[in-house]
């Protein structure tokens, strides 16, 4: 009888331990899913090259004398207008890659709506441009912008071709959302490959506005 009870305790212990490990794995997987949409498991691998220095909050910056020119991004917006980002030189430009199908994009959208409006109302030299990717219908993208109060334009890039124009190591096409901020000379100055909140977004923009 004693041997039987001891054996049952060992089996019960192993079962409890197994359930704990499974719960931990599920929790970790959920956290990673919320950080970024795509197949990279929440660990974007587009970090090579570009002279990036990554901070503790996942925001990478480039020293002023080490920045490279951003590519020309042009085409049709989700509302059918033409846009060419090279015409925005002289302003700090915030490029946000998003999709209406992406939960973290929906989570960060209110922050982009607020910061873009605040800076516009304050007369700051900042332009926001979205890059809508993997949406097979413009209607879904337009509905997303209307729902979250996004008033700045977004280039329609369902196949991700615009993302391929960036220098190697700048973006990971699987890491959606992503944000890149250009300085007033049109050079890549900061980026993040995960969703951001208002504080993080402002921390990418404000130093560039202060640059001479």
PDB file of C-alpha atoms in Angstrom:
ATOM      1  CA  UNK A   1       0.000   0.000   0.000  1.00  0.00           C
ATOM      2  CA  UNK A   2       2.796   2.429   0.834  1.00  0.00           C
ATOM      3  CA  UNK A   3       4.486   1.686  -2.509  1.00  0.00           C
ATOM      4  CA  UNK A   4       1.203   2.311  -4.351  1.00  0.00           C
ATOM      5  CA  UNK A   5       0.636   5.669  -2.647  1.00  0.00           C
ATOM      6  CA  UNK A   6       4.207   6.803  -3.329  1.00  0.00           C
ATOM      7  CA  UNK A   7       3.852   5.861  -6.967  1.00  0.00           C
ATOM      8  CA  UNK A   8       0.580   7.777  -7.256  1.00  0.00           C
ATOM      9  CA  UNK A   9       2.238  10.873  -5.692  1.00  0.00           C
ATOM     10  CA  UNK A  10       5.063  10.718  -8.270  1.00  0.00           C
ATOM     11  CA  UNK A  11       2.589  10.413 -11.148  1.00  0.00           C
ATOM     12  CA  UNK A  12       0.526  13.312  -9.774  1.00  0.00           C
ATOM     13  CA  UNK A  13       3.683  15.429  -9.384  1.00  0.00           C
ATOM     14  CA  UNK A  14       4.736  14.751 -12.953  1.00  0.00           C
ATOM     15  CA  UNK A  15       1.237  15.609 -14.200  1.00  0.00           C
ATOM     16  CA  UNK A  16       1.199  18.902 -12.274  1.00  0.00           C
ATOM     17  CA  UNK A  17       4.658  19.776 -13.553  1.00  0.00           C
ATOM     18  CA  UNK A  18       3.579  19.021 -17.114  1.00  0.00           C
ATOM     19  CA  UNK A  19       0.534  21.260 -16.812  1.00  0.00           C
ATOM     20  CA  UNK A  20       2.690  24.084 -15.420  1.00  0.00           C
ATOM     21  CA  UNK A  21       5.127  23.818 -18.328  1.00  0.00           C
ATOM     22  CA  UNK A  22       2.274  23.815 -20.830  1.00  0.00           C
ATOM     23  CA  UNK A  23       0.708  26.887 -19.211  1.00  0.00           C
ATOM     24  CA  UNK A  24       4.046  28.705 -19.321  1.00  0.00           C
ATOM     25  CA  UNK A  25       4.498  27.863 -23.001  1.00  0.00           C
ATOM     26  CA  UNK A  26       0.993  29.051 -23.887  1.00  0.00           C
ATOM     27  CA  UNK A  27       1.479  32.318 -21.970  1.00  0.00           C
ATOM     28  CA  UNK A  28       4.802  32.980 -23.684  1.00  0.00           C
ATOM     29  CA  UNK A  29       3.354  32.247 -27.109  1.00  0.00           C
ATOM     30  CA  UNK A  30       0.464  34.638 -26.477  1.00  0.00           C
ATOM     31  CA  UNK A  31       2.821  37.423 -25.434  1.00  0.00           C
ATOM     32  CA  UNK A  32       4.912  36.975 -28.547  1.00  0.00           C
ATOM     33  CA  UNK A  33       1.846  36.991 -30.791  1.00  0.00           C
ATOM     34  CA  UNK A  34       0.769  40.363 -29.390  1.00  0.00           C
ATOM     35  CA  UNK A  35       4.165  41.955 -30.011  1.00  0.00           C
ATOM     36  CA  UNK A  36       4.105  41.575 -33.801  1.00  0.00           C
ATOM     37  CA  UNK A  37       2.067  39.934 -36.527  1.00  0.00           C
ATOM     38  CA  UNK A  38       3.809  37.589 -38.942  1.00  0.00           C
ATOM     39  CA  UNK A  39       5.925  34.455 -38.997  1.00  0.00           C
ATOM     40  CA  UNK A  40       8.910  35.660 -36.992  1.00  0.00           C
ATOM     41  CA  UNK A  41       7.503  34.570 -33.640  1.00  0.00           C
ATOM     42  CA  UNK A  42       7.775  38.088 -32.246  1.00  0.00           C
ATOM     43  CA  UNK A  43      11.546  38.117 -32.723  1.00  0.00           C
ATOM     44  CA  UNK A  44      12.185  40.205 -35.846  1.00  0.00           C
ATOM     45  CA  UNK A  45      15.397  39.208 -37.609  1.00  0.00           C
ATOM     46  CA  UNK A  46      15.882  42.343 -39.684  1.00  0.00           C
ATOM     47  CA  UNK A  47      18.449  43.786 -37.307  1.00  0.00           C
ATOM     48  CA  UNK A  48      21.547  43.360 -39.419  1.00  0.00           C
ATOM     49  CA  UNK A  49      23.247  46.346 -40.985  1.00  0.00           C
ATOM     50  CA  UNK A  50      22.188  49.971 -40.894  1.00  0.00           C
ATOM     51  CA  UNK A  51      24.426  51.075 -37.983  1.00  0.00           C
ATOM     52  CA  UNK A  52      21.525  50.631 -35.564  1.00  0.00           C
ATOM     53  CA  UNK A  53      21.903  50.859 -31.812  1.00  0.00           C
ATOM     54  CA  UNK A  54      18.963  49.148 -30.092  1.00  0.00           C
ATOM     55  CA  UNK A  55      17.679  50.512 -26.808  1.00  0.00           C
ATOM     56  CA  UNK A  56      15.976  48.650 -23.988  1.00  0.00           C
ATOM     57  CA  UNK A  57      12.472  49.271 -25.387  1.00  0.00           C
ATOM     58  CA  UNK A  58      13.148  47.768 -28.808  1.00  0.00           C
ATOM     59  CA  UNK A  59      13.726  51.124 -30.494  1.00  0.00           C
ATOM     60  CA  UNK A  60      16.846  51.368 -32.638  1.00  0.00           C
ATOM     61  CA  UNK A  61      18.531  54.652 -33.526  1.00  0.00           C
ATOM     62  CA  UNK A  62      21.288  55.692 -35.887  1.00  0.00           C
ATOM     63  CA  UNK A  63      23.896  58.347 -35.097  1.00  0.00           C
ATOM     64  CA  UNK A  64      23.541  61.497 -37.178  1.00  0.00           C
ATOM     65  CA  UNK A  65      26.790  60.943 -39.083  1.00  0.00           C
ATOM     66  CA  UNK A  66      25.997  57.276 -39.849  1.00  0.00           C
ATOM     67  CA  UNK A  67      22.532  57.581 -41.375  1.00  0.00           C
ATOM     68  CA  UNK A  68      21.642  56.402 -44.875  1.00  0.00           C
ATOM     69  CA  UNK A  69      19.182  57.849 -47.361  1.00  0.00           C
ATOM     70  CA  UNK A  70      15.697  56.386 -47.242  1.00  0.00           C
ATOM     71  CA  UNK A  71      14.344  54.992 -50.511  1.00  0.00           C
ATOM     72  CA  UNK A  72      11.767  56.791 -52.593  1.00  0.00           C
ATOM     73  CA  UNK A  73       8.317  55.517 -51.700  1.00  0.00           C
ATOM     74  CA  UNK A  74       5.663  56.426 -54.211  1.00  0.00           C
ATOM     75  CA  UNK A  75       2.381  55.126 -55.487  1.00  0.00           C
ATOM     76  CA  UNK A  76      -1.330  55.191 -54.806  1.00  0.00           C
ATOM     77  CA  UNK A  77      -2.797  55.699 -51.369  1.00  0.00           C
ATOM     78  CA  UNK A  78      -5.648  53.648 -49.954  1.00  0.00           C
ATOM     79  CA  UNK A  79      -8.007  56.501 -50.829  1.00  0.00           C
ATOM     80  CA  UNK A  80      -6.835  56.599 -54.452  1.00  0.00           C
ATOM     81  CA  UNK A  81      -4.481  59.591 -54.387  1.00  0.00           C
ATOM     82  CA  UNK A  82      -0.843  59.812 -55.517  1.00  0.00           C
ATOM     83  CA  UNK A  83       1.957  60.198 -52.979  1.00  0.00           C
ATOM     84  CA  UNK A  84       5.748  60.524 -53.227  1.00  0.00           C
ATOM     85  CA  UNK A  85       7.654  60.629 -49.935  1.00  0.00           C
ATOM     86  CA  UNK A  86      10.656  62.426 -51.460  1.00  0.00           C
ATOM     87  CA  UNK A  87       8.528  65.593 -51.540  1.00  0.00           C
ATOM     88  CA  UNK A  88       8.486  65.553 -47.727  1.00  0.00           C
ATOM     89  CA  UNK A  89      12.171  66.381 -47.218  1.00  0.00           C
ATOM     90  CA  UNK A  90      12.581  69.199 -44.749  1.00  0.00           C
ATOM     91  CA  UNK A  91      10.226  67.475 -42.336  1.00  0.00           C
ATOM     92  CA  UNK A  92      10.631  64.604 -39.908  1.00  0.00           C
ATOM     93  CA  UNK A  93       8.786  61.731 -41.595  1.00  0.00           C
ATOM     94  CA  UNK A  94       7.161  58.886 -39.664  1.00  0.00           C
ATOM     95  CA  UNK A  95       6.592  55.753 -41.761  1.00  0.00           C
ATOM     96  CA  UNK A  96       4.297  53.171 -40.182  1.00  0.00           C
ATOM     97  CA  UNK A  97       3.860  49.731 -41.763  1.00  0.00           C
ATOM     98  CA  UNK A  98       0.468  48.276 -40.885  1.00  0.00           C
ATOM     99  CA  UNK A  99      -2.382  46.013 -41.930  1.00  0.00           C
ATOM    100  CA  UNK A 100      -6.031  46.007 -40.948  1.00  0.00           C
ATOM    101  CA  UNK A 101      -5.737  42.240 -40.260  1.00  0.00           C
ATOM    102  CA  UNK A 102      -3.038  42.749 -37.595  1.00  0.00           C
ATOM    103  CA  UNK A 103      -4.084  42.941 -33.885  1.00  0.00           C
ATOM    104  CA  UNK A 104      -0.946  44.841 -32.724  1.00  0.00           C
ATOM    105  CA  UNK A 105      -1.578  47.372 -35.516  1.00  0.00           C
ATOM    106  CA  UNK A 106      -5.023  47.971 -34.078  1.00  0.00           C
ATOM    107  CA  UNK A 107      -3.510  48.321 -30.612  1.00  0.00           C
ATOM    108  CA  UNK A 108      -1.044  51.032 -31.647  1.00  0.00           C
ATOM    109  CA  UNK A 109      -3.317  52.905 -34.098  1.00  0.00           C
ATOM    110  CA  UNK A 110      -4.912  55.202 -31.459  1.00  0.00           C
ATOM    111  CA  UNK A 111      -1.429  56.332 -30.405  1.00  0.00           C
ATOM    112  CA  UNK A 112      -0.502  57.215 -33.988  1.00  0.00           C
ATOM    113  CA  UNK A 113      -3.786  59.055 -34.448  1.00  0.00           C
ATOM    114  CA  UNK A 114      -3.232  61.115 -31.290  1.00  0.00           C
ATOM    115  CA  UNK A 115       0.445  61.946 -31.806  1.00  0.00           C
ATOM    116  CA  UNK A 116      -0.027  62.892 -35.458  1.00  0.00           C
ATOM    117  CA  UNK A 117      -2.933  65.191 -34.565  1.00  0.00           C
ATOM    118  CA  UNK A 118      -1.110  66.754 -31.605  1.00  0.00           C
ATOM    119  CA  UNK A 119       1.970  67.542 -33.689  1.00  0.00           C
ATOM    120  CA  UNK A 120      -0.092  68.923 -36.568  1.00  0.00           C
ATOM    121  CA  UNK A 121      -2.067  71.152 -34.196  1.00  0.00           C
ATOM    122  CA  UNK A 122       1.220  72.383 -32.715  1.00  0.00           C
ATOM    123  CA  UNK A 123       2.545  73.262 -36.176  1.00  0.00           C
ATOM    124  CA  UNK A 124       5.491  70.871 -35.961  1.00  0.00           C
ATOM    125  CA  UNK A 125       7.368  69.882 -39.126  1.00  0.00           C
ATOM    126  CA  UNK A 126       6.359  66.228 -38.991  1.00  0.00           C
ATOM    127  CA  UNK A 127       4.660  64.179 -41.696  1.00  0.00           C
ATOM    128  CA  UNK A 128       3.071  60.799 -41.053  1.00  0.00           C
ATOM    129  CA  UNK A 129       2.751  58.253 -43.847  1.00  0.00           C
ATOM    130  CA  UNK A 130       1.349  54.763 -43.500  1.00  0.00           C
ATOM    131  CA  UNK A 131       2.349  51.783 -45.615  1.00  0.00           C
ATOM    132  CA  UNK A 132      -0.615  49.430 -45.769  1.00  0.00           C
ATOM    133  CA  UNK A 133       0.505  45.903 -46.525  1.00  0.00           C
ATOM    134  CA  UNK A 134      -1.119  42.497 -47.113  1.00  0.00           C
ATOM    135  CA  UNK A 135      -4.616  43.948 -47.281  1.00  0.00           C
ATOM    136  CA  UNK A 136      -6.277  42.438 -50.343  1.00  0.00           C
ATOM    137  CA  UNK A 137      -8.968  45.109 -50.320  1.00  0.00           C
ATOM    138  CA  UNK A 138      -8.620  48.867 -50.019  1.00  0.00           C
ATOM    139  CA  UNK A 139     -12.014  48.887 -48.332  1.00  0.00           C
ATOM    140  CA  UNK A 140     -10.602  47.108 -45.288  1.00  0.00           C
ATOM    141  CA  UNK A 141      -7.748  49.626 -45.082  1.00  0.00           C
ATOM    142  CA  UNK A 142     -10.098  52.604 -45.418  1.00  0.00           C
ATOM    143  CA  UNK A 143     -12.393  51.187 -42.742  1.00  0.00           C
ATOM    144  CA  UNK A 144      -9.388  50.756 -40.424  1.00  0.00           C
ATOM    145  CA  UNK A 145      -8.358  54.403 -40.874  1.00  0.00           C
ATOM    146  CA  UNK A 146     -11.894  55.651 -40.309  1.00  0.00           C
ATOM    147  CA  UNK A 147     -12.363  53.470 -37.236  1.00  0.00           C
ATOM    148  CA  UNK A 148      -9.180  54.718 -35.538  1.00  0.00           C
ATOM    149  CA  UNK A 149      -9.292  58.317 -36.728  1.00  0.00           C
ATOM    150  CA  UNK A 150      -6.185  58.082 -38.919  1.00  0.00           C
ATOM    151  CA  UNK A 151      -6.132  61.270 -41.001  1.00  0.00           C
ATOM    152  CA  UNK A 152      -2.713  61.015 -42.676  1.00  0.00           C
ATOM    153  CA  UNK A 153      -2.253  59.133 -45.983  1.00  0.00           C
ATOM    154  CA  UNK A 154      -1.200  55.506 -46.372  1.00  0.00           C
ATOM    155  CA  UNK A 155       0.419  54.035 -49.454  1.00  0.00           C
ATOM    156  CA  UNK A 156      -1.349  50.884 -50.618  1.00  0.00           C
ATOM    157  CA  UNK A 157       1.233  48.086 -50.810  1.00  0.00           C
ATOM    158  CA  UNK A 158      -0.605  44.746 -50.698  1.00  0.00           C
ATOM    159  CA  UNK A 159       2.362  42.753 -52.027  1.00  0.00           C
ATOM    160  CA  UNK A 160       4.996  44.406 -49.821  1.00  0.00           C
ATOM    161  CA  UNK A 161       6.988  45.685 -52.812  1.00  0.00           C
ATOM    162  CA  UNK A 162       7.632  49.071 -51.217  1.00  0.00           C
ATOM    163  CA  UNK A 163       9.175  47.388 -48.180  1.00  0.00           C
ATOM    164  CA  UNK A 164      11.756  45.736 -50.430  1.00  0.00           C
ATOM    165  CA  UNK A 165      13.081  49.157 -51.446  1.00  0.00           C
ATOM    166  CA  UNK A 166      14.635  49.690 -48.026  1.00  0.00           C
ATOM    167  CA  UNK A 167      18.304  48.780 -47.508  1.00  0.00           C
ATOM    168  CA  UNK A 168      18.945  45.197 -46.418  1.00  0.00           C
ATOM    169  CA  UNK A 169      18.524  44.786 -42.668  1.00  0.00           C
ATOM    170  CA  UNK A 170      16.261  47.815 -42.256  1.00  0.00           C
ATOM    171  CA  UNK A 171      12.915  46.020 -42.199  1.00  0.00           C
ATOM    172  CA  UNK A 172      11.712  42.492 -41.697  1.00  0.00           C
ATOM    173  CA  UNK A 173       8.690  41.986 -44.013  1.00  0.00           C
ATOM    174  CA  UNK A 174       7.308  39.504 -41.471  1.00  0.00           C
ATOM    175  CA  UNK A 175       7.405  42.043 -38.609  1.00  0.00           C
ATOM    176  CA  UNK A 176       4.152  43.960 -38.775  1.00  0.00           C
ATOM    177  CA  UNK A 177       3.707  46.613 -37.459  1.00  0.00           C
ATOM    178  CA  UNK A 178       6.998  48.407 -37.967  1.00  0.00           C
ATOM    179  CA  UNK A 179       7.865  52.084 -37.754  1.00  0.00           C
ATOM    180  CA  UNK A 180      10.730  54.017 -39.339  1.00  0.00           C
ATOM    181  CA  UNK A 181      11.407  57.693 -38.665  1.00  0.00           C
ATOM    182  CA  UNK A 182      13.389  59.829 -41.119  1.00  0.00           C
ATOM    183  CA  UNK A 183      15.269  62.974 -40.214  1.00  0.00           C
ATOM    184  CA  UNK A 184      14.703  66.260 -42.040  1.00  0.00           C
ATOM    185  CA  UNK A 185      17.258  65.248 -44.685  1.00  0.00           C
ATOM    186  CA  UNK A 186      15.287  62.129 -45.559  1.00  0.00           C
ATOM    187  CA  UNK A 187      17.695  59.727 -43.828  1.00  0.00           C
ATOM    188  CA  UNK A 188      16.746  56.739 -41.680  1.00  0.00           C
ATOM    189  CA  UNK A 189      17.244  57.805 -38.064  1.00  0.00           C
ATOM    190  CA  UNK A 190      15.126  55.471 -35.923  1.00  0.00           C
ATOM    191  CA  UNK A 191      13.070  52.322 -36.230  1.00  0.00           C
ATOM    192  CA  UNK A 192      11.149  49.713 -34.298  1.00  0.00           C
ATOM    193  CA  UNK A 193       9.869  46.347 -35.495  1.00  0.00           C
ATOM    194  CA  UNK A 194       7.101  46.017 -32.905  1.00  0.00           C
ATOM    195  CA  UNK A 195       4.017  47.975 -31.863  1.00  0.00           C
ATOM    196  CA  UNK A 196       4.635  51.191 -29.914  1.00  0.00           C
ATOM    197  CA  UNK A 197       2.684  53.376 -27.524  1.00  0.00           C
ATOM    198  CA  UNK A 198       2.482  57.173 -27.435  1.00  0.00           C
ATOM    199  CA  UNK A 199       5.537  57.633 -25.224  1.00  0.00           C
ATOM    200  CA  UNK A 200       7.711  55.399 -27.398  1.00  0.00           C
ATOM    201  CA  UNK A 201       6.542  57.072 -30.589  1.00  0.00           C
ATOM    202  CA  UNK A 202       7.315  60.535 -29.247  1.00  0.00           C
ATOM    203  CA  UNK A 203      10.756  59.340 -28.117  1.00  0.00           C
ATOM    204  CA  UNK A 204      11.544  58.531 -31.753  1.00  0.00           C
ATOM    205  CA  UNK A 205      10.299  61.873 -33.095  1.00  0.00           C
ATOM    206  CA  UNK A 206      11.234  64.547 -30.538  1.00  0.00           C
ATOM    207  CA  UNK A 207      15.046  64.214 -30.779  1.00  0.00           C
ATOM    208  CA  UNK A 208      14.864  64.622 -34.553  1.00  0.00           C
ATOM    209  CA  UNK A 209      12.708  67.730 -34.271  1.00  0.00           C
ATOM    210  CA  UNK A 210      15.352  69.207 -31.964  1.00  0.00           C
ATOM    211  CA  UNK A 211      18.221  68.558 -34.393  1.00  0.00           C
ATOM    212  CA  UNK A 212      19.743  71.524 -36.178  1.00  0.00           C
TER     213      UNK A 212
END
